[in-house]
Coordinates of C-alpha atoms and ligand atoms in Angstrom, one line a residue:
Chain R
X1 CA 41.1 152.6 87.3
X2 CA 40.3 150.9 90.6
X3 CA 42.5 148.6 92.7
X4 CA 41.0 145.4 91.3
X5 CA 41.6 146.6 87.7
X6 CA 45.3 146.9 88.7
X7 CA 45.3 143.5 90.2
X8 CA 44.1 142.1 86.9
X9 CA 46.8 144.0 85.0
X10 CA 49.4 142.9 87.4
X11 CA 48.4 139.3 86.9
X12 CA 48.1 139.5 83.1
X13 CA 50.1 136.7 81.6
X14 CA 51.3 139.0 78.7
X15 CA 53.1 141.2 81.3
X16 CA 56.9 141.0 81.2
X17 CA 58.3 138.4 83.5
X18 CA 61.7 137.3 84.6
X19 CA 62.7 136.1 81.1
X20 CA 62.1 139.6 79.7
X21 CA 63.9 141.3 82.5
X22 CA 66.9 139.1 82.0
X23 CA 66.8 139.9 78.3
X24 CA 65.9 143.6 78.2
X25 CA 66.8 145.1 81.7
X26 CA 70.0 143.0 82.0
X27 CA 72.9 142.9 79.6
X28 CA 74.5 139.5 79.6
X29 CA 72.4 137.6 82.1
X30 CA 73.8 134.2 83.1
X31 CA 71.6 131.9 85.2
X32 CA 73.1 130.2 88.2
X33 CA 71.2 127.2 89.7
X34 CA 70.5 125.5 93.0
X35 CA 70.5 126.1 96.8
X36 CA 73.4 123.5 97.3
X37 CA 71.2 121.7 99.7
X38 CA 68.3 119.8 98.0
X39 CA 66.9 121.5 94.9
X40 CA 66.9 124.1 92.2
X41 CA 63.7 125.9 92.7
X42 CA 62.2 127.2 89.5
X43 CA 59.8 129.7 91.2
X44 CA 62.7 131.9 92.2
X45 CA 65.6 132.1 89.9
X46 CA 68.8 134.2 89.7
X47 CA 72.2 134.7 88.2
X48 CA 74.9 137.2 87.4
X49 CA 74.6 140.0 84.8
X50 CA 75.5 143.5 83.8
X51 CA 73.0 146.3 84.0
X52 CA 74.5 149.2 82.2
X53 CA 78.0 149.4 83.7
X54 CA 77.1 147.6 86.9
X55 CA 78.0 144.0 87.5
X56 CA 75.1 142.6 89.5
X57 CA 73.5 139.6 91.0
X58 CA 69.9 139.4 89.7
X59 CA 67.1 137.5 91.5
X60 CA 63.5 137.2 90.6
X61 CA 60.3 135.2 90.9
X62 CA 59.7 133.3 87.7
X63 CA 56.1 132.7 86.6
X64 CA 57.2 131.1 83.4
X65 CA 56.1 131.7 79.8
X66 CA 54.8 128.2 78.9
X67 CA 52.4 125.8 80.6
X68 CA 55.4 123.6 81.3
X69 CA 57.3 126.5 82.9
X70 CA 54.2 127.5 84.8
X71 CA 53.9 124.1 86.3
X72 CA 57.6 123.8 87.1
X73 CA 57.7 127.1 88.7
X74 CA 54.4 126.8 90.5
X75 CA 53.4 130.1 88.8
X76 CA 56.2 131.9 90.5
X77 CA 55.4 130.6 94.0
X78 CA 58.8 129.9 95.5
X79 CA 59.8 127.1 97.7
X80 CA 62.2 127.3 100.7
X81 CA 64.9 126.1 98.3
X82 CA 64.3 129.3 96.2
X83 CA 64.8 131.6 99.1
X84 CA 68.0 129.7 100.1
X85 CA 69.2 130.0 96.6
X86 CA 68.5 133.7 96.6
X87 CA 70.6 134.0 99.8
X88 CA 73.4 132.0 98.3
X89 CA 73.6 134.2 95.2
X90 CA 73.3 137.4 97.3
X91 CA 76.3 136.2 99.4
X92 CA 78.2 136.1 96.1
X93 CA 77.2 139.7 95.5
X94 CA 78.5 140.8 98.9
X95 CA 81.8 139.0 98.4
X96 CA 82.5 140.4 95.0
X97 CA 81.2 143.8 95.6
X98 CA 78.2 143.6 93.3
X99 CA 74.8 145.2 93.9
X100 CA 71.8 142.9 94.0
X101 CA 68.7 143.7 91.9
X102 CA 65.5 141.7 92.6
X103 CA 62.3 141.4 90.5
X104 CA 59.2 140.6 92.7
X105 CA 56.3 139.0 91.1
X106 CA 54.6 136.2 93.0
X107 CA 51.1 135.2 94.3
X108 CA 52.9 134.2 97.5
X109 CA 55.2 131.6 98.7
X110 CA 54.2 128.0 97.6
X111 CA 51.8 126.4 100.1
X112 CA 52.8 122.7 99.7
X113 CA 53.7 119.8 101.9
X114 CA 57.4 119.6 101.0
X115 CA 57.7 123.4 101.2
X116 CA 56.4 123.2 104.8
X117 CA 58.6 120.2 105.6
X118 CA 61.7 122.0 104.3
X119 CA 60.8 125.1 106.3
X120 CA 59.0 127.7 104.3
X121 CA 58.6 129.9 107.4
X122 CA 62.2 129.5 108.3
X123 CA 63.5 130.3 104.8
X124 CA 61.5 133.4 104.5
X125 CA 62.4 134.5 108.1
X126 CA 66.1 133.9 107.4
X127 CA 65.9 135.8 104.1
X128 CA 64.4 138.8 105.9
X129 CA 67.2 138.7 108.4
X130 CA 69.8 138.1 105.8
X131 CA 68.9 140.9 103.4
X132 CA 68.4 143.4 106.3
X133 CA 72.2 143.2 107.0
X134 CA 73.6 142.4 103.5
X135 CA 76.7 144.5 103.0
X136 CA 76.0 145.5 99.4
X137 CA 73.3 147.7 97.7
X138 CA 70.0 146.0 97.1
X139 CA 67.5 147.5 94.6
X140 CA 64.0 145.9 94.5
X141 CA 61.5 146.2 91.6
X142 CA 58.0 145.1 92.3
X143 CA 56.9 144.3 88.8
X144 CA 53.6 142.4 89.1
X145 CA 52.1 140.7 92.1
X146 CA 53.8 141.4 95.4
X147 CA 52.2 138.6 97.3
X148 CA 52.8 138.9 101.1
X149 CA 55.7 137.1 102.8
X150 CA 56.7 135.2 99.6
X151 CA 57.4 138.6 98.0
X152 CA 58.9 140.4 101.0
X153 CA 61.5 137.7 101.3
X154 CA 63.4 139.2 98.3
X155 CA 62.1 142.8 98.8
X156 CA 64.2 144.0 101.7
X157 CA 66.3 146.5 100.0
X158 CA 67.7 150.0 100.0
X159 CA 65.4 151.3 97.3
X160 CA 62.0 149.7 96.5
X161 CA 60.7 150.5 93.0
X162 CA 57.3 149.5 91.8
X163 CA 55.7 149.5 88.4
X164 CA 52.8 151.7 87.9
X165 CA 50.3 148.8 87.6
X166 CA 51.9 146.4 90.0
X167 CA 50.3 145.6 93.3
X168 CA 51.9 144.6 96.7
X169 CA 49.9 143.4 99.6
X170 CA 49.9 141.6 102.9
X171 CA 47.3 139.1 101.6
X172 CA 45.6 138.5 98.2
X173 CA 42.3 140.5 97.8
X174 CA 40.5 137.1 97.4
X175 CA 42.0 135.7 100.6
X176 CA 41.2 138.9 102.6
X177 CA 37.7 138.9 101.1
X178 CA 37.2 135.2 102.1
X179 CA 38.2 135.9 105.7
X180 CA 36.9 139.4 106.5
X181 CA 33.9 139.4 104.1
X182 CA 33.3 135.6 104.3
X183 CA 32.8 135.9 100.5
X184 CA 35.7 135.6 98.0
X185 CA 33.7 137.5 95.4
X186 CA 34.1 140.7 97.5
X187 CA 37.8 140.8 96.4
X188 CA 37.3 144.2 94.7
X189 CA 36.2 145.7 98.1
X190 CA 39.1 144.0 99.8
X191 CA 41.6 145.3 97.2
X192 CA 40.3 148.8 97.7
X193 CA 40.4 148.6 101.5
X194 CA 43.9 147.1 101.6
X195 CA 45.6 149.9 99.6
X196 CA 47.8 147.9 97.4
X197 CA 48.5 150.1 94.4
X198 CA 51.8 151.8 93.7
X199 CA 50.5 155.2 94.5
X200 CA 49.0 154.0 97.8
X201 CA 52.2 152.4 98.8
X202 CA 54.3 155.4 97.9
X203 CA 52.0 157.5 100.1
X204 CA 52.4 154.9 103.0
X205 CA 56.2 155.0 102.7
X206 CA 56.3 151.3 101.8
X207 CA 58.1 152.0 98.5
X208 CA 60.4 154.8 97.2
X209 CA 59.4 155.3 93.6
X210 CA 56.8 154.4 91.0
X211 CA 58.1 153.4 87.6
X212 CA 55.7 154.5 84.8
X213 CA 54.6 151.9 82.2
X214 CA 53.9 152.4 78.6
X215 CA 50.3 153.5 77.8
X216 CA 47.9 150.7 78.4
X217 CA 50.3 148.7 80.6
X218 CA 53.7 147.0 80.4
X219 CA 52.3 144.2 78.2
X220 CA 51.5 146.7 75.4
X221 CA 55.2 147.4 74.9
X222 CA 57.4 145.0 76.7
X223 CA 60.7 146.4 75.5
X224 CA 59.9 149.9 76.3
X225 CA 58.6 148.9 79.8
X226 CA 61.9 147.1 80.4
X227 CA 63.9 150.1 79.3
X228 CA 62.1 152.3 81.7
X229 CA 62.9 149.8 84.5
X230 CA 66.5 149.7 83.4
X231 CA 66.8 153.4 83.6
X232 CA 65.3 153.6 87.0
X233 CA 67.4 150.8 88.4
X234 CA 70.7 152.3 87.0
X235 CA 69.8 155.7 88.6
X236 CA 69.4 153.9 92.0
X237 CA 72.5 151.9 91.6
X238 CA 74.5 155.1 90.8
X239 CA 73.2 156.7 94.0
X240 CA 73.6 153.7 96.3
X241 CA 77.1 152.6 95.1
X242 CA 78.4 155.9 96.2
X243 CA 77.5 155.4 99.9
X244 CA 80.0 153.7 102.3
X245 CA 78.7 150.2 103.0
X246 CA 78.1 150.8 106.7
X247 CA 76.1 153.9 106.0
X248 CA 74.1 152.0 103.4
X249 CA 73.3 149.1 105.8
X250 CA 72.4 151.6 108.6
X251 CA 70.1 153.5 106.3
X252 CA 68.4 150.3 105.2
X253 CA 67.8 149.4 108.9
X254 CA 66.4 152.9 109.6
X255 CA 64.1 152.7 106.6
X256 CA 62.4 149.5 107.7
X257 CA 62.4 150.3 111.4
X258 CA 60.6 153.6 110.6
X259 CA 57.8 151.7 108.8
X260 CA 54.7 151.8 111.1
X261 CA 56.5 154.0 113.7
X262 CA 53.7 156.4 114.4
X263 CA 54.9 158.4 117.5
Chain O
X1 CA 47.8 132.6 100.9
X2 CA 46.7 130.7 104.0
X3 CA 47.9 133.0 106.6
X4 CA 44.7 134.0 108.1
X5 CA 42.5 130.9 107.7
X6 CA 39.9 131.2 110.5
X7 CA 39.7 127.4 110.8
X8 CA 41.4 126.7 114.1
X9 CA 40.2 129.8 115.8
X10 CA 36.7 128.5 116.3
X11 CA 37.5 125.2 117.6
X12 CA 40.8 125.8 119.5
X13 CA 39.5 128.0 122.3
X14 CA 36.9 126.6 124.7
X15 CA 33.8 128.7 124.4
X16 CA 34.0 131.4 127.1
X17 CA 30.6 130.8 128.7
X18 CA 30.6 127.0 128.7
X19 CA 31.2 125.0 131.7
X20 CA 33.1 122.6 129.7
X21 CA 36.5 123.0 128.3
X22 CA 37.0 120.9 125.2
X23 CA 40.5 120.0 124.1
X24 CA 40.8 121.1 120.5
X25 CA 43.3 118.3 119.7
X26 CA 41.5 115.2 121.1
X27 CA 38.0 116.6 121.7
X28 CA 38.0 115.4 125.4
X29 CA 35.7 117.3 127.7
X30 CA 36.7 118.6 131.1
X31 CA 35.2 121.0 133.5
X32 CA 36.8 124.4 133.1
X33 CA 38.0 124.2 136.7
X34 CA 39.8 121.0 135.9
X35 CA 41.3 122.5 132.7
X36 CA 42.5 125.6 134.7
X37 CA 43.8 123.5 137.5
X38 CA 45.9 121.5 135.1
X39 CA 47.5 124.7 133.8
X40 CA 45.4 124.6 130.6
X41 CA 47.1 121.4 129.6
X42 CA 44.9 118.5 128.4
X43 CA 45.2 115.6 130.9
X44 CA 44.4 113.2 128.2
X45 CA 46.7 114.1 125.2
X46 CA 49.1 116.6 126.8
X47 CA 48.1 119.5 124.4
X48 CA 49.4 122.7 126.0
X49 CA 46.6 125.2 125.6
X50 CA 46.8 128.9 125.3
X51 CA 47.6 131.3 128.0
X52 CA 47.2 135.1 128.2
X53 CA 50.3 137.2 127.9
X54 CA 50.1 138.1 131.6
X55 CA 49.7 134.4 132.7
X56 CA 52.9 133.6 130.7
X57 CA 54.8 136.5 132.1
X58 CA 53.9 135.4 135.6
X59 CA 55.3 132.0 134.9
X60 CA 58.6 133.3 133.4
X61 CA 59.7 136.5 135.0
X62 CA 61.2 136.4 138.4
X63 CA 58.6 137.7 140.9
X64 CA 58.4 141.5 140.9
X65 CA 61.0 142.0 138.2
X66 CA 58.8 142.7 135.2
X67 CA 58.9 146.3 134.1
X68 CA 56.8 146.8 131.0
X69 CA 58.3 148.5 127.9
X70 CA 56.3 150.9 125.7
X71 CA 53.0 150.1 127.2
X72 CA 51.5 153.1 125.4
X73 CA 52.0 151.6 122.0
X74 CA 48.8 150.5 120.3
X75 CA 47.2 149.9 116.9
X76 CA 47.2 152.4 114.0
X77 CA 44.2 152.7 111.7
X78 CA 46.1 154.5 108.9
X79 CA 44.0 152.7 106.3
X80 CA 40.7 153.6 107.9
X81 CA 40.0 150.0 107.2
X82 CA 36.5 148.7 107.0
X83 CA 35.1 145.3 106.1
X84 CA 31.7 143.7 106.0
X85 CA 31.6 143.3 109.7
X86 CA 32.4 147.1 110.4
X87 CA 35.4 149.2 110.9
X88 CA 38.8 148.0 112.2
X89 CA 38.8 150.6 114.9
X90 CA 35.8 149.1 116.7
X91 CA 37.1 145.6 116.2
X92 CA 40.4 146.4 117.8
X93 CA 38.9 148.4 120.5
X94 CA 36.7 145.4 121.4
X95 CA 39.9 143.2 121.6
X96 CA 41.4 145.9 123.9
X97 CA 38.4 145.7 126.2
X98 CA 38.3 141.9 126.2
X99 CA 42.0 141.4 127.0
X100 CA 42.9 144.6 128.9
X101 CA 45.9 144.9 126.6
X102 CA 46.6 147.6 124.0
X103 CA 48.3 145.3 121.5
X104 CA 48.7 141.6 120.8
X105 CA 52.1 141.5 122.5
X106 CA 53.3 142.6 125.9
X107 CA 57.0 143.3 126.4
X108 CA 59.2 144.3 129.3
X109 CA 62.5 144.1 131.0
X110 CA 62.8 141.4 133.7
X111 CA 65.1 138.9 135.2
X112 CA 64.6 135.2 134.5
X113 CA 66.4 133.1 137.1
X114 CA 68.4 136.2 137.8
X115 CA 69.6 136.7 134.2
X116 CA 69.0 140.1 132.6
X117 CA 66.3 139.6 130.0
X118 CA 63.8 141.3 127.9
X119 CA 60.6 139.2 127.7
X120 CA 57.9 139.5 125.0
X121 CA 54.7 137.5 125.1
X122 CA 52.0 137.4 122.4
X123 CA 48.4 137.0 123.3
X124 CA 46.3 135.0 120.9
X125 CA 43.1 136.3 122.3
X126 CA 44.0 139.8 121.0
X127 CA 42.8 139.5 117.4
X128 CA 44.4 136.2 116.9
X129 CA 47.8 137.5 118.1
X130 CA 48.0 139.3 114.7
X131 CA 51.1 141.3 113.9
X132 CA 50.3 144.9 113.0
X133 CA 52.4 148.1 113.3
X134 CA 51.9 148.4 117.1
X135 CA 53.0 144.8 117.9
X136 CA 55.9 145.1 115.4
X137 CA 57.1 148.3 117.0
X138 CA 56.9 146.8 120.5
X139 CA 58.9 143.8 119.4
X140 CA 61.5 146.0 117.7
X141 CA 61.8 148.2 120.8
X142 CA 62.2 145.0 122.8
X143 CA 65.0 143.8 120.7
X144 CA 66.7 147.3 120.6
X145 CA 66.4 147.5 124.4
X146 CA 68.0 144.1 124.8
X147 CA 70.8 145.1 122.6
X148 CA 71.4 148.5 124.2
X149 CA 71.4 146.9 127.8
X150 CA 73.1 143.7 126.9
X151 CA 70.1 141.6 127.8
X152 CA 68.8 138.2 126.4
X153 CA 65.6 138.4 124.4
X154 CA 62.9 135.8 124.9
X155 CA 59.7 135.9 122.9
X156 CA 56.7 133.7 123.3
X157 CA 54.8 133.8 119.9
X158 CA 51.1 133.0 119.4
X159 CA 49.8 134.3 116.2
X160 CA 47.9 133.7 113.0
X161 CA 50.1 136.0 111.1
X162 CA 50.2 139.6 109.9
X163 CA 47.2 141.8 110.6
X164 CA 45.3 142.4 107.4
X165 CA 43.6 145.6 108.6
X166 CA 46.9 147.5 108.7
X167 CA 47.7 146.4 105.2
X168 CA 51.2 146.6 103.7
X169 CA 52.7 148.1 106.9
X170 CA 51.7 145.0 108.7
X171 CA 53.7 143.0 106.2
X172 CA 56.7 145.4 106.7
X173 CA 56.7 144.5 110.4
X174 CA 58.0 141.1 109.4
X175 CA 61.1 142.8 107.9
X176 CA 61.4 145.3 110.6
X177 CA 61.4 142.8 113.5
X178 CA 63.7 140.4 111.7
X179 CA 66.2 143.3 111.1
X180 CA 66.1 144.2 114.8
X181 CA 66.6 140.6 115.8
X182 CA 69.5 140.3 113.4
X183 CA 71.3 143.2 115.1
X184 CA 70.8 141.7 118.5
X185 CA 72.2 138.3 117.5
X186 CA 75.1 139.9 115.6
X187 CA 76.0 141.6 118.9
X188 CA 76.4 138.2 120.6
X189 CA 73.3 138.3 122.6
X190 CA 70.9 135.3 122.6
X191 CA 67.4 135.3 121.2
X192 CA 65.3 132.5 122.5
X193 CA 62.0 132.0 120.5
X194 CA 59.2 130.0 122.0
X195 CA 56.6 129.1 119.5
X196 CA 53.4 128.3 121.3
X197 CA 50.0 127.2 119.8
X198 CA 49.4 128.5 117.2
X199 CA 52.4 130.2 115.5
X200 CA 51.7 130.5 111.8
X201 CA 51.9 132.8 108.7
X202 CA 53.9 136.1 109.0
X203 CA 55.0 135.6 112.6
X204 CA 56.4 132.1 111.9
X205 CA 58.0 133.6 108.8
X206 CA 59.8 136.3 110.6
X207 CA 61.1 136.6 114.2
X208 CA 59.5 133.4 115.7
X209 CA 61.7 131.2 113.5
X210 CA 64.8 133.2 114.0
X211 CA 65.7 132.0 117.5
X212 CA 69.3 131.0 118.3
X213 CA 67.2 128.3 120.0
X214 CA 63.6 127.6 118.9
X215 CA 61.5 126.0 121.5
X216 CA 57.8 124.9 121.5
X217 CA 55.2 123.2 123.7
X218 CA 53.7 119.8 123.1
X219 CA 51.2 119.5 120.2
X220 CA 51.4 123.3 119.3
X221 CA 50.5 124.1 115.7
X222 CA 53.4 125.7 113.8
X223 CA 53.6 126.4 110.1
X224 CA 53.5 128.9 107.3
X225 CA 50.5 128.2 105.2
X226 CA 47.2 126.9 106.4
X227 CA 46.4 123.1 106.2
X228 CA 43.3 123.7 104.0
X229 CA 45.2 125.9 101.6
X230 CA 47.9 123.2 101.2
X231 CA 45.4 120.4 100.8
X232 CA 43.6 122.4 98.2
X233 CA 46.9 123.1 96.4
X234 CA 48.3 119.6 96.4
X235 CA 44.9 117.8 96.3
X236 CA 46.0 115.3 99.0
X237 CA 45.2 114.8 102.6
X238 CA 48.0 115.8 104.9
X239 CA 49.2 113.6 107.8
X240 CA 47.4 114.1 111.1
X241 CA 50.4 115.5 112.8
X242 CA 51.4 117.9 110.0
X243 CA 52.6 121.2 111.3
X244 CA 52.7 120.0 114.9
X245 CA 55.5 120.8 117.3
X246 CA 56.6 117.2 117.1
X247 CA 56.5 117.2 113.3
X248 CA 58.7 120.3 113.2
X249 CA 61.2 118.7 115.6
X250 CA 61.5 115.8 113.4
X251 CA 62.1 118.0 110.4
X252 CA 64.8 120.1 112.0
X253 CA 63.2 123.4 112.7
X254 CA 62.7 123.2 116.5
X255 CA 65.4 122.5 119.1
X256 CA 63.2 121.2 121.8
X257 CA 59.6 120.5 122.7
X258 CA 59.4 121.5 126.3
X259 CA 56.6 120.9 128.8
X260 CA 55.2 124.0 130.5
X261 CA 56.3 122.9 133.9
X262 CA 59.9 122.6 132.6
X263 CA 59.9 125.8 130.4
X264 CA 61.4 128.3 132.9
X265 CA 64.1 125.9 134.1
X266 CA 65.2 125.1 130.5
X267 CA 65.3 128.8 129.5
X268 CA 67.3 129.7 132.7
X269 CA 69.8 126.9 131.8
X270 CA 70.2 128.3 128.3
X271 CA 70.7 131.8 129.6
X272 CA 73.4 130.6 132.0
X273 CA 75.1 128.6 129.3
X274 CA 75.1 131.4 126.8
X275 CA 76.7 133.6 129.4
X276 CA 74.0 136.2 129.9
X277 CA 74.9 138.5 132.7
X278 CA 73.1 138.6 136.0
Ligands
ZN301 ZN1 43.6 116.6 124.4

């Protein structure tokens, strides 16, 4: 399977999305709304839940299951209000000693007028800064499309897991092809060159573990896929909650600072 | 995503060989000598044009005080990246030859008005000021040095965003630099971010927007997504001044729009008021 095949699977609307993770990875998910400033973004949602024995704050991009939901959530493209909500909820996690689990699946941050006016750049930047120092464990699962800065904003964590058929990239293959090949139809070449599959990213040290999917992809057996995610997340939470919090935060810093340090 | 739209690059820099400098904002024509003499500022509309890293350093650092940090750090071609136009390696080496720099940012210790500082300046003429592993590492080292030596950090950004040719590790430089800046700020040291024309994409969405004080120059382009991408998404024309320095000031993301001639004086004043040591 080449990189573009994976891109297609990662974008398959039948793939499990936030609703399924809330149902089958989490036990007892309760959504909490709003950034307390202007809005309740639907592209990035979150709440509190149990995952196994762990009380957690859960955050994730939300592509939506119906046309109405797709529209309301901009197909999982979050607005600044979404990132600010994510930080608000993650602060609760820190205060109440709960780990944070995030599900990453977005084409990118929403490119809109209001998004810019309300500070899309600032919201993402602040989120990166915030999660880098958050005093509680953060487990990230890239489940579909990890679309550039809009994905990374909730992907700064202690352990980064990635589903077998997910992709994660600095730019979409189409965007890259449009600029460097001057031809959007060269997306398959760009996808290959950018090295965006889970195995590529594991080799580059950008992620920690690949979570296998059911045969044929996660959409072939959503429940089983979710169970595999659940098992992987719980294993990481067990590991991370044993660490003193100072050590945890230091290790997270060291992990990201080591990325692209070649000497 | 619109991080890398080539749109402004063609028009914003006056063609190198031409006699005329054309202001990219108001299209007025000037002789290159006139443009240079006016400090690359448009006499007609006050657009503050681009400067090289070394030109900015000369304007900011006290004379003779600049001591470059990690000058050896350069790009990494860990993906062996190739596109239609050829391989990344030859592209970046052409940029090195053109600018005389090894990366899109130059960093160093210096004093500014006598105050102990670390200064970083991005150079848009080096592959659009793009943020790859080399630039990310240099900025991280700059922040870590400022922290270790109790210096203020001042970064002049000019960038179209993350560098595609280094893939996911370019993206990770956003997280890495933001983490280093966080530590500096948490230790009570100031970070002053100057967003110059243009600062967009992954650079505006990481360290450039994290200043304790965010400053910009008149008419600079600052934003996350590209104008065309947004217009295509919302199917509406955007206002003329959308994503301009003045527009961001109005919306609350910039502390001050400062003229080039006032920049050093203003930064020195901030360093003094924030209690940076001499
Ligand atoms: Zn002009």
